[in-house]
Backbone as numpy.savetxt, mean C-alpha at the origin, in Angstrom:
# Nx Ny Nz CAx CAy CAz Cx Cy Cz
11.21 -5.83 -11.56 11.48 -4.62 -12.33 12.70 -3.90 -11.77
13.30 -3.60 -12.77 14.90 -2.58 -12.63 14.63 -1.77 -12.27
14.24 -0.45 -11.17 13.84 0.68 -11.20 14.84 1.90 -11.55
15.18 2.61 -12.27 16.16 3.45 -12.54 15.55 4.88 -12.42
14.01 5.11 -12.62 13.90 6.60 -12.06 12.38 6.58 -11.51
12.23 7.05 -10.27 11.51 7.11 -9.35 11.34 8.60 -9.02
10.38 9.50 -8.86 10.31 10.74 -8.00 8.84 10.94 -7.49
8.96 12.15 -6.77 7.64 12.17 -5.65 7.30 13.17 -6.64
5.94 13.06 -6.78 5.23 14.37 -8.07 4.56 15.50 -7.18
3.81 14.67 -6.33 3.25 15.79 -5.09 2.80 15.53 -3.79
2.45 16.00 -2.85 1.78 15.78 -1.71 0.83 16.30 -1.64
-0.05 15.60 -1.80 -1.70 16.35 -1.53 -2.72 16.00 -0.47
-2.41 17.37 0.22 -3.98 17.24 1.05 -4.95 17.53 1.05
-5.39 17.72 0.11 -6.94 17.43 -0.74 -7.16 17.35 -2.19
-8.13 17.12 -2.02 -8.58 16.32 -3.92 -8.08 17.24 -4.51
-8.22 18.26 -5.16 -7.89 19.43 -6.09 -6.56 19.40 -6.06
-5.11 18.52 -5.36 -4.45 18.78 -5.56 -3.91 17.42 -6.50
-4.72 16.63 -6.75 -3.97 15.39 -7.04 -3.78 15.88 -8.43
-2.90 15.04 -8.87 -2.13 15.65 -10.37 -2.85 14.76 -11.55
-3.19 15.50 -12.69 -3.89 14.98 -13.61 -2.67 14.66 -14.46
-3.34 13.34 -15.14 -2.28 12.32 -15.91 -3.13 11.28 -16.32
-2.67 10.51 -17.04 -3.43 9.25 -17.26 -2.96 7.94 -17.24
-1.66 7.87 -16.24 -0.68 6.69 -15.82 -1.85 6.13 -15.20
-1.52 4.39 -15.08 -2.12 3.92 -13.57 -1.82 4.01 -12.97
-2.92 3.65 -10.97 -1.86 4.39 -9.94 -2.04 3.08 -9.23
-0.98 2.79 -8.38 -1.26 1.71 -7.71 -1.00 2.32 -5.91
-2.09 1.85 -5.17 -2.12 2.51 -4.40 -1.85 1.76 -3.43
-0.79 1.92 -1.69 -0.91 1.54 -0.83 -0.91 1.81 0.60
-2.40 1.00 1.23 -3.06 1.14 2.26 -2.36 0.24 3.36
-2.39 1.06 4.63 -2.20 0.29 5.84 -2.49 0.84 6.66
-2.40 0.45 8.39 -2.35 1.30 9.52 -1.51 1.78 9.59
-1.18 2.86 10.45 0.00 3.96 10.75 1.32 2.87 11.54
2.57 2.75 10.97 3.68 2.77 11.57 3.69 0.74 10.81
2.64 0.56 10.05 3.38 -0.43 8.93 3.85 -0.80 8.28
4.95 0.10 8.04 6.28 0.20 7.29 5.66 0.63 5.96
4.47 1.30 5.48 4.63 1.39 4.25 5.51 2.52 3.14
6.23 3.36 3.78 7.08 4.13 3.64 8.74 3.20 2.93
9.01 2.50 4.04 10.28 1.50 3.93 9.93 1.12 3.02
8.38 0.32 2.37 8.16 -0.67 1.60 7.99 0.14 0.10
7.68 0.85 -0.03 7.89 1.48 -0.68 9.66 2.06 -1.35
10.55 2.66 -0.41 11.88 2.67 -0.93 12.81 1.24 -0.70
12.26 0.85 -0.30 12.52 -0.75 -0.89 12.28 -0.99 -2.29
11.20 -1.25 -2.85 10.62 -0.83 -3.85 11.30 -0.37 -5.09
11.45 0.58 -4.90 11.69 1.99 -5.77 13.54 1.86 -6.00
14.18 1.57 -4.63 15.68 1.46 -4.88 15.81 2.58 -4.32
15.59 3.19 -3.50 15.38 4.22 -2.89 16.08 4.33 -1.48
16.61 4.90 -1.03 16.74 5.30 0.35 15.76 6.34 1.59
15.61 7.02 0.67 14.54 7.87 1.56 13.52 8.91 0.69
13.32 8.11 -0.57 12.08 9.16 -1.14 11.11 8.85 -0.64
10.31 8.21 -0.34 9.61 8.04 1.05 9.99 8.41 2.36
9.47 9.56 2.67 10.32 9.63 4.51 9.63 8.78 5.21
10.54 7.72 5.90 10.15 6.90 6.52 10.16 7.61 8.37
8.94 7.27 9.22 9.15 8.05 10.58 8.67 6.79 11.65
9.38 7.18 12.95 9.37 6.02 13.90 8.17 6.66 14.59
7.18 7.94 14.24 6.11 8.37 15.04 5.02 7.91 13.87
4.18 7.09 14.89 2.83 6.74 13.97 1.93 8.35 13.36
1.63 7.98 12.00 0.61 9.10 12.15 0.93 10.07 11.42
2.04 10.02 10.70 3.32 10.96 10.56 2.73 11.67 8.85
2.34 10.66 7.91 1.44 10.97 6.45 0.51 11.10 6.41
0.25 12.51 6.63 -1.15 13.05 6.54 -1.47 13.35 5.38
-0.85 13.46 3.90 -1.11 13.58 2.97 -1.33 12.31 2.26
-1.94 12.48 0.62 -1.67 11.39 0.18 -0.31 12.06 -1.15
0.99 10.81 -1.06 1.55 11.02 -1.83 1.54 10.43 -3.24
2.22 10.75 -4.42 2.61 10.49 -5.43 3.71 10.63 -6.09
4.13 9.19 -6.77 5.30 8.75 -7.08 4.97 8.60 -8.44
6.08 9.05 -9.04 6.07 8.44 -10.52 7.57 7.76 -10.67
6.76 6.33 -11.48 7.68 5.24 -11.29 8.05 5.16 -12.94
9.52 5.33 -13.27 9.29 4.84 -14.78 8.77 5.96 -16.06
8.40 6.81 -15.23 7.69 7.51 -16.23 6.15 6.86 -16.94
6.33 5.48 -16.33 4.88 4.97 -16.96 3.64 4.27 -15.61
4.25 4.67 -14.97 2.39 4.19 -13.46 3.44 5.22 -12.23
1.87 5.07 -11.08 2.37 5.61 -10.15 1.95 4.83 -8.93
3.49 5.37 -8.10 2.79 4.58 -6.90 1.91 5.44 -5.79
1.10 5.20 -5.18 0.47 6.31 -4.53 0.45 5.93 -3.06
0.43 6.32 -2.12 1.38 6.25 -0.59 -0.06 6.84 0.52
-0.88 6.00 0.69 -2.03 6.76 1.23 -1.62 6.74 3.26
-2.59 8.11 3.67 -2.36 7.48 4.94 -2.33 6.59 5.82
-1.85 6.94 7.17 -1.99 5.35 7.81 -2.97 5.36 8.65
-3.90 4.38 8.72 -5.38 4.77 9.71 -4.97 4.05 10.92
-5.88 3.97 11.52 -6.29 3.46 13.39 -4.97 3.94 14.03
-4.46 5.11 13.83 -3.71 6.14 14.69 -4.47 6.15 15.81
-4.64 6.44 16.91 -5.47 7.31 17.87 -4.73 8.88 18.69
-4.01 8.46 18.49 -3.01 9.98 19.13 -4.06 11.27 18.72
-3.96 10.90 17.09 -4.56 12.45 16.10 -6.04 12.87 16.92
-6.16 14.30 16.36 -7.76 14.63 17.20 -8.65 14.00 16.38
-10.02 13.64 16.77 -10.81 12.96 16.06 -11.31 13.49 14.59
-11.06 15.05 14.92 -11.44 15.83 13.84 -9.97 16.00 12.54
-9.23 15.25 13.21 -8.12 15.22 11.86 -7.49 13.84 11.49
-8.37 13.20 12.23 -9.17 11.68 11.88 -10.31 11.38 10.50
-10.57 11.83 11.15 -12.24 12.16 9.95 -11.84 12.95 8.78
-10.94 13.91 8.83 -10.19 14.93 7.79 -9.26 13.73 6.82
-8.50 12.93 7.11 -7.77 11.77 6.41 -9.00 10.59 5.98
-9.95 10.58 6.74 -10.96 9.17 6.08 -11.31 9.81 5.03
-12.20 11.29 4.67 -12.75 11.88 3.89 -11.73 12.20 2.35
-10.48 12.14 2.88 -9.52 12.18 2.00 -9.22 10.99 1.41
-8.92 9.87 1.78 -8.50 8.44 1.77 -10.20 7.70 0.78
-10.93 8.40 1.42 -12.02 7.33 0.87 -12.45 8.26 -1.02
-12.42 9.70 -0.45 -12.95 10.10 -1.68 -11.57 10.08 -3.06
-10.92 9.81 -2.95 -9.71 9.04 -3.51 -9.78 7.79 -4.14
-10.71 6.88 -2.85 -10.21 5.90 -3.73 -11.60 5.21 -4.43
-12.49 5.90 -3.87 -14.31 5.81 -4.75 -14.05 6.64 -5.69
-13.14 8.01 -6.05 -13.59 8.86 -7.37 -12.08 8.53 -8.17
-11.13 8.35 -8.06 -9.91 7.88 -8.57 -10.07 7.37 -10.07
-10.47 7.69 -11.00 -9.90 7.14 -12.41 -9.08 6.08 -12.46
-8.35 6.81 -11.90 -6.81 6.18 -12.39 -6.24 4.94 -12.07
-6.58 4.95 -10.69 -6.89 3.61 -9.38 -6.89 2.34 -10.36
-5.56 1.57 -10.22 -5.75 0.49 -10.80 -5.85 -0.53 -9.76
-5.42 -0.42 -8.75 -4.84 -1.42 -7.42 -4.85 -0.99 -6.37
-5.39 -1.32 -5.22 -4.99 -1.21 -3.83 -3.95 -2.01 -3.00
-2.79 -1.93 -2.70 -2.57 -2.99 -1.71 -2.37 -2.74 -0.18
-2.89 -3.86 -0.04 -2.87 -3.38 1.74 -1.62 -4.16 2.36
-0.98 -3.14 3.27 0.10 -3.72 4.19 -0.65 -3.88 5.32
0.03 -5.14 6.29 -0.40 -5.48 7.57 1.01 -6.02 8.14
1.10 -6.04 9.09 2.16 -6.58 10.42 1.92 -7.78 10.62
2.68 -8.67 10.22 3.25 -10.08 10.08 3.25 -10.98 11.52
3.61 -9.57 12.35 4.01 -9.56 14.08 2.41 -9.88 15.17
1.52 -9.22 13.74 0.20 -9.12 14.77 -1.11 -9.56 14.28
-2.37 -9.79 14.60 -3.16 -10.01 14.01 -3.90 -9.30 13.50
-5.25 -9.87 12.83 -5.48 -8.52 11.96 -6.40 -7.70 12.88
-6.65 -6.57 12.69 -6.85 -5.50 13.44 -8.80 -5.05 12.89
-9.11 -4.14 13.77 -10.26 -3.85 13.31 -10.60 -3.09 11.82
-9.60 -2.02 11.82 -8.96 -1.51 10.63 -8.63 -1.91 9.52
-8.06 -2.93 9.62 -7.58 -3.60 8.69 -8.65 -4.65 7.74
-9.33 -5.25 8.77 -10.39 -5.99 7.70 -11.43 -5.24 7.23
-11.78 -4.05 8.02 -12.43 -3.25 7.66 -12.21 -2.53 5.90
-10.88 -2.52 6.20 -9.91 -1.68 4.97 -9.90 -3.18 3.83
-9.52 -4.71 4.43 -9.62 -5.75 3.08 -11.21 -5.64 2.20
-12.62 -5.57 3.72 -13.60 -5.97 3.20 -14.19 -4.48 1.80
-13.54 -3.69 2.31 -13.81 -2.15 1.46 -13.15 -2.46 -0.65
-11.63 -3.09 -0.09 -11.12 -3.36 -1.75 -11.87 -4.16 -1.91
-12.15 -5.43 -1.56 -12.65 -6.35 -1.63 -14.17 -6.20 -2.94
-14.77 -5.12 -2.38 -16.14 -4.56 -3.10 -15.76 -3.80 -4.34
-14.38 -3.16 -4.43 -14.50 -2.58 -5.76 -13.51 -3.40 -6.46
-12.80 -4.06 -5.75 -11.61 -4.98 -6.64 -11.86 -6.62 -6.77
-11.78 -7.59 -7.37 -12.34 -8.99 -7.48 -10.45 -9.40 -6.85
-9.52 -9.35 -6.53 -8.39 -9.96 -6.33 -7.78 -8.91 -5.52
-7.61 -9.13 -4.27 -6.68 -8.08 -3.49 -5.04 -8.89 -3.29
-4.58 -7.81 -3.57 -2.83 -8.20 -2.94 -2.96 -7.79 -1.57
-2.15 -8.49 -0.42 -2.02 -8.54 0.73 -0.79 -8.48 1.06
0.12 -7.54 1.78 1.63 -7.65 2.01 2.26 -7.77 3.87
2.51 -8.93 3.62 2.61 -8.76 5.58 4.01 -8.16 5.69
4.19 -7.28 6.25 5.82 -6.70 6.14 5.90 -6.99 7.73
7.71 -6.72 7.57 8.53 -6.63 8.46 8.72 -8.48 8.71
8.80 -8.98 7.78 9.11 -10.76 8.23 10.50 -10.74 8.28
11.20 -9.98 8.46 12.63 -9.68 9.04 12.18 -10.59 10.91
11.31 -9.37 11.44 11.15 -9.58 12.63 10.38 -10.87 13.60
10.33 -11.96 12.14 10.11 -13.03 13.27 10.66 -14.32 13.10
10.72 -15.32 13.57 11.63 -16.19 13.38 11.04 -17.11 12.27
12.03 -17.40 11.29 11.96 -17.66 9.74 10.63 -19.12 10.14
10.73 -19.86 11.03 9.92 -20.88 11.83 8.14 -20.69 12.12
8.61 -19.13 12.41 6.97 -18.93 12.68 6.33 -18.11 11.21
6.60 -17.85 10.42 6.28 -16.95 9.20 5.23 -18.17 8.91
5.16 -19.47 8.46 3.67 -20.18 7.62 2.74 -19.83 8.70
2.74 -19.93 10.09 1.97 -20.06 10.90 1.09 -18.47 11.31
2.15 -17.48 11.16 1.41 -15.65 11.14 1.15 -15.36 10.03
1.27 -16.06 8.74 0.70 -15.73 7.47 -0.65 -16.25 7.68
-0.98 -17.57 7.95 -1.75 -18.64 7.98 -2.91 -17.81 9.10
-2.67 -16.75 10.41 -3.23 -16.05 10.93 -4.07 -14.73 10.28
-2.64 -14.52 9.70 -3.12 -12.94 8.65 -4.55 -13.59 7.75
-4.30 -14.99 6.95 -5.39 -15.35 5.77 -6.26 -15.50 6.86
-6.35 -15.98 7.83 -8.02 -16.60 8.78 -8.44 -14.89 9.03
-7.38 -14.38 9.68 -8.08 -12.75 10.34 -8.79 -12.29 9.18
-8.22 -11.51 7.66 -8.94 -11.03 6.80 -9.99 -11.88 5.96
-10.34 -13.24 6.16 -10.74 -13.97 5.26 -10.98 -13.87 4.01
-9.37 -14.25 4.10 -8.66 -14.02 2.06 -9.38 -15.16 1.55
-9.51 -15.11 0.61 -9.89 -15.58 -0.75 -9.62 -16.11 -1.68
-10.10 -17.52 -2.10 -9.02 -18.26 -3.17 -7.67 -17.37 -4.25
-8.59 -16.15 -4.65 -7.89 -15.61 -5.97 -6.89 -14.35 -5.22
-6.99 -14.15 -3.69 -6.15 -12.91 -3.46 -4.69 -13.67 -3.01
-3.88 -12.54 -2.93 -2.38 -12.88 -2.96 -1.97 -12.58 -1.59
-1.35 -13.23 -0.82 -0.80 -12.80 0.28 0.84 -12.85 0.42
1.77 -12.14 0.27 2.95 -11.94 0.18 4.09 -11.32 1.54
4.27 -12.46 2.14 5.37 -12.19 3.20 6.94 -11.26 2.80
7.05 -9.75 3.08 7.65 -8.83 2.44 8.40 -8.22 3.66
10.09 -8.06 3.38 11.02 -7.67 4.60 11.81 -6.28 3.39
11.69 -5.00 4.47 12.30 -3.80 3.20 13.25 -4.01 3.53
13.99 -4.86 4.61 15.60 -5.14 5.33 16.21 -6.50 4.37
15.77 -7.05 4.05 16.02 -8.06 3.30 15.79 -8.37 2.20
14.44 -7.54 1.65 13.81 -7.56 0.28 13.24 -8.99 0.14
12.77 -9.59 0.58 11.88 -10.74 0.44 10.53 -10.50 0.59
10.26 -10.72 -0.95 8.94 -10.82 -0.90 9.29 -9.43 -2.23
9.92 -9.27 -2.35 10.19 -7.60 -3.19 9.91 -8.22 -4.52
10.52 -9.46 -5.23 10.27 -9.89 -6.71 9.11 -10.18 -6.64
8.18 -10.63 -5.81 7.16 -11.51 -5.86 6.06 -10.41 -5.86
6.40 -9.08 -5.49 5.30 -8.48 -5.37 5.38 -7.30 -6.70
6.83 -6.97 -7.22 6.82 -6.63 -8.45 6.15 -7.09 -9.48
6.18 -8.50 -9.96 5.73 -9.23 -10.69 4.03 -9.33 -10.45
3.41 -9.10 -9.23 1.89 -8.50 -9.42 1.85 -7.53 -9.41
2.42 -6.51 -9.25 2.31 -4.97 -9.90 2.64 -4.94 -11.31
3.46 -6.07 -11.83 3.65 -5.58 -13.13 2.57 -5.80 -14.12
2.11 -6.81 -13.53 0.56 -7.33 -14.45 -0.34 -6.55 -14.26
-0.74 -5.74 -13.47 -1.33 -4.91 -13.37 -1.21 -3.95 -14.60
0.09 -3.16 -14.33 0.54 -2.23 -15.29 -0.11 -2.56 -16.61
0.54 -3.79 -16.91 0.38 -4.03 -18.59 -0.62 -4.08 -18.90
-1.82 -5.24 -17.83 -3.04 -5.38 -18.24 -3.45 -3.43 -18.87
-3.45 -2.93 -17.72 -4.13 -1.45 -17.74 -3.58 -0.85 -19.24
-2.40 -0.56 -19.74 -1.85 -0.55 -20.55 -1.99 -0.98 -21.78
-2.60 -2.26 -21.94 -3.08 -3.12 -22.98 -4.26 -2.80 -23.35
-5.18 -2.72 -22.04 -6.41 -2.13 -22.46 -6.73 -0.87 -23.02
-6.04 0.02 -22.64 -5.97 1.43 -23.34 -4.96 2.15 -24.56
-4.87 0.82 -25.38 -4.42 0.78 -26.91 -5.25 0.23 -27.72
């Protein structure tokens, strides 16, 4: 997809602020400092409508993007921080979860993970959660900039054993420095869109 207009609609830190509409939203999950910011103005064609930050921990809100004028992308926090106090820990789960159990709109989750590392406690925790409300998860290992083009089948091949993906889910090796992996993951967001779209005509 061509993206030609992209903007942030709001930042909300709590439910009552999320913006009523009836776009789909496609939403994405990771731990703190997994580029999902970059991956996002990657994305979008963007330079910095996402503020991207080198301090984990940094999106405490959840944001919203309107892409197109027709879906949105939605930018959730990043979990297994530990820096934050426990009590503004628990303040982002309560936010993050009642989001994405009461969400209408919620067409998609995708989860980013680190290409660099294995999967984390968090993280399968966070696959086995879509997993229950979604039948097909997208999976995005970012930053495959950072390892040698040699080892990428073999830390993908880690990422599928750690989350134990699933014949029908997608796992997509994605660099916001290079854009690989950027068509491949448009083209399952776009089916998304339409399906949702199709159905509500």
């Amino acid at each position: 997809m061509n993206v030609t207009k992209a903007e942030m609609i709001i930042t909300a830190g709590m439910a009552s602020q999320f913006p009523v509409h009836h776009m789909p939203e496609i939403a994405f999950a990771g731990k703190s400092n997994v580029g999902k910011s970059s991956l996002l103005n990657a994305m979008l064609n963007r330079k910095s409508l996402a503020r991207t930050s080198s301090q984990p921990g940094k999106t405490q809100t959840i944001n919203f993007y309107s892409v197109q004028d027709t879906f949105m992308f939605v930018d959730l926090p990043g979990y297994g921080y530990a820096k934050v106090s426990k009590q503004e820990r628990e303040r982002w789960g309560k936010l993050i979860e009642g989001y994405l159990q009461k969400r209408d709109q919620l067409q998609k989750i995708i989860l980013l993970v680190d290409i660099r590392h294995e999967v984390g406690k968090n993280d399968k925790m966070m696959y086995d959660w879509i997993k229950h409300y979604h039948n097909e998860v997208i999976v995005v290992a970012t930053k495959a900039d950072k390892i040698k083009r040699s080892q990428l089948q073999k830390q993908l091949a880690v990422i599928r054993k750690g989350l134990e993906l699933s014949s029908g889910d997608k796992l997509i090796a994605f660099s916001s420095e290079t854009k690989q992996g950027k068509e491949e993951l448009w083209k399952c967001i776009e089916e998304v869109v339409v399906d949702t779209t199709n159905s509500e005509e």
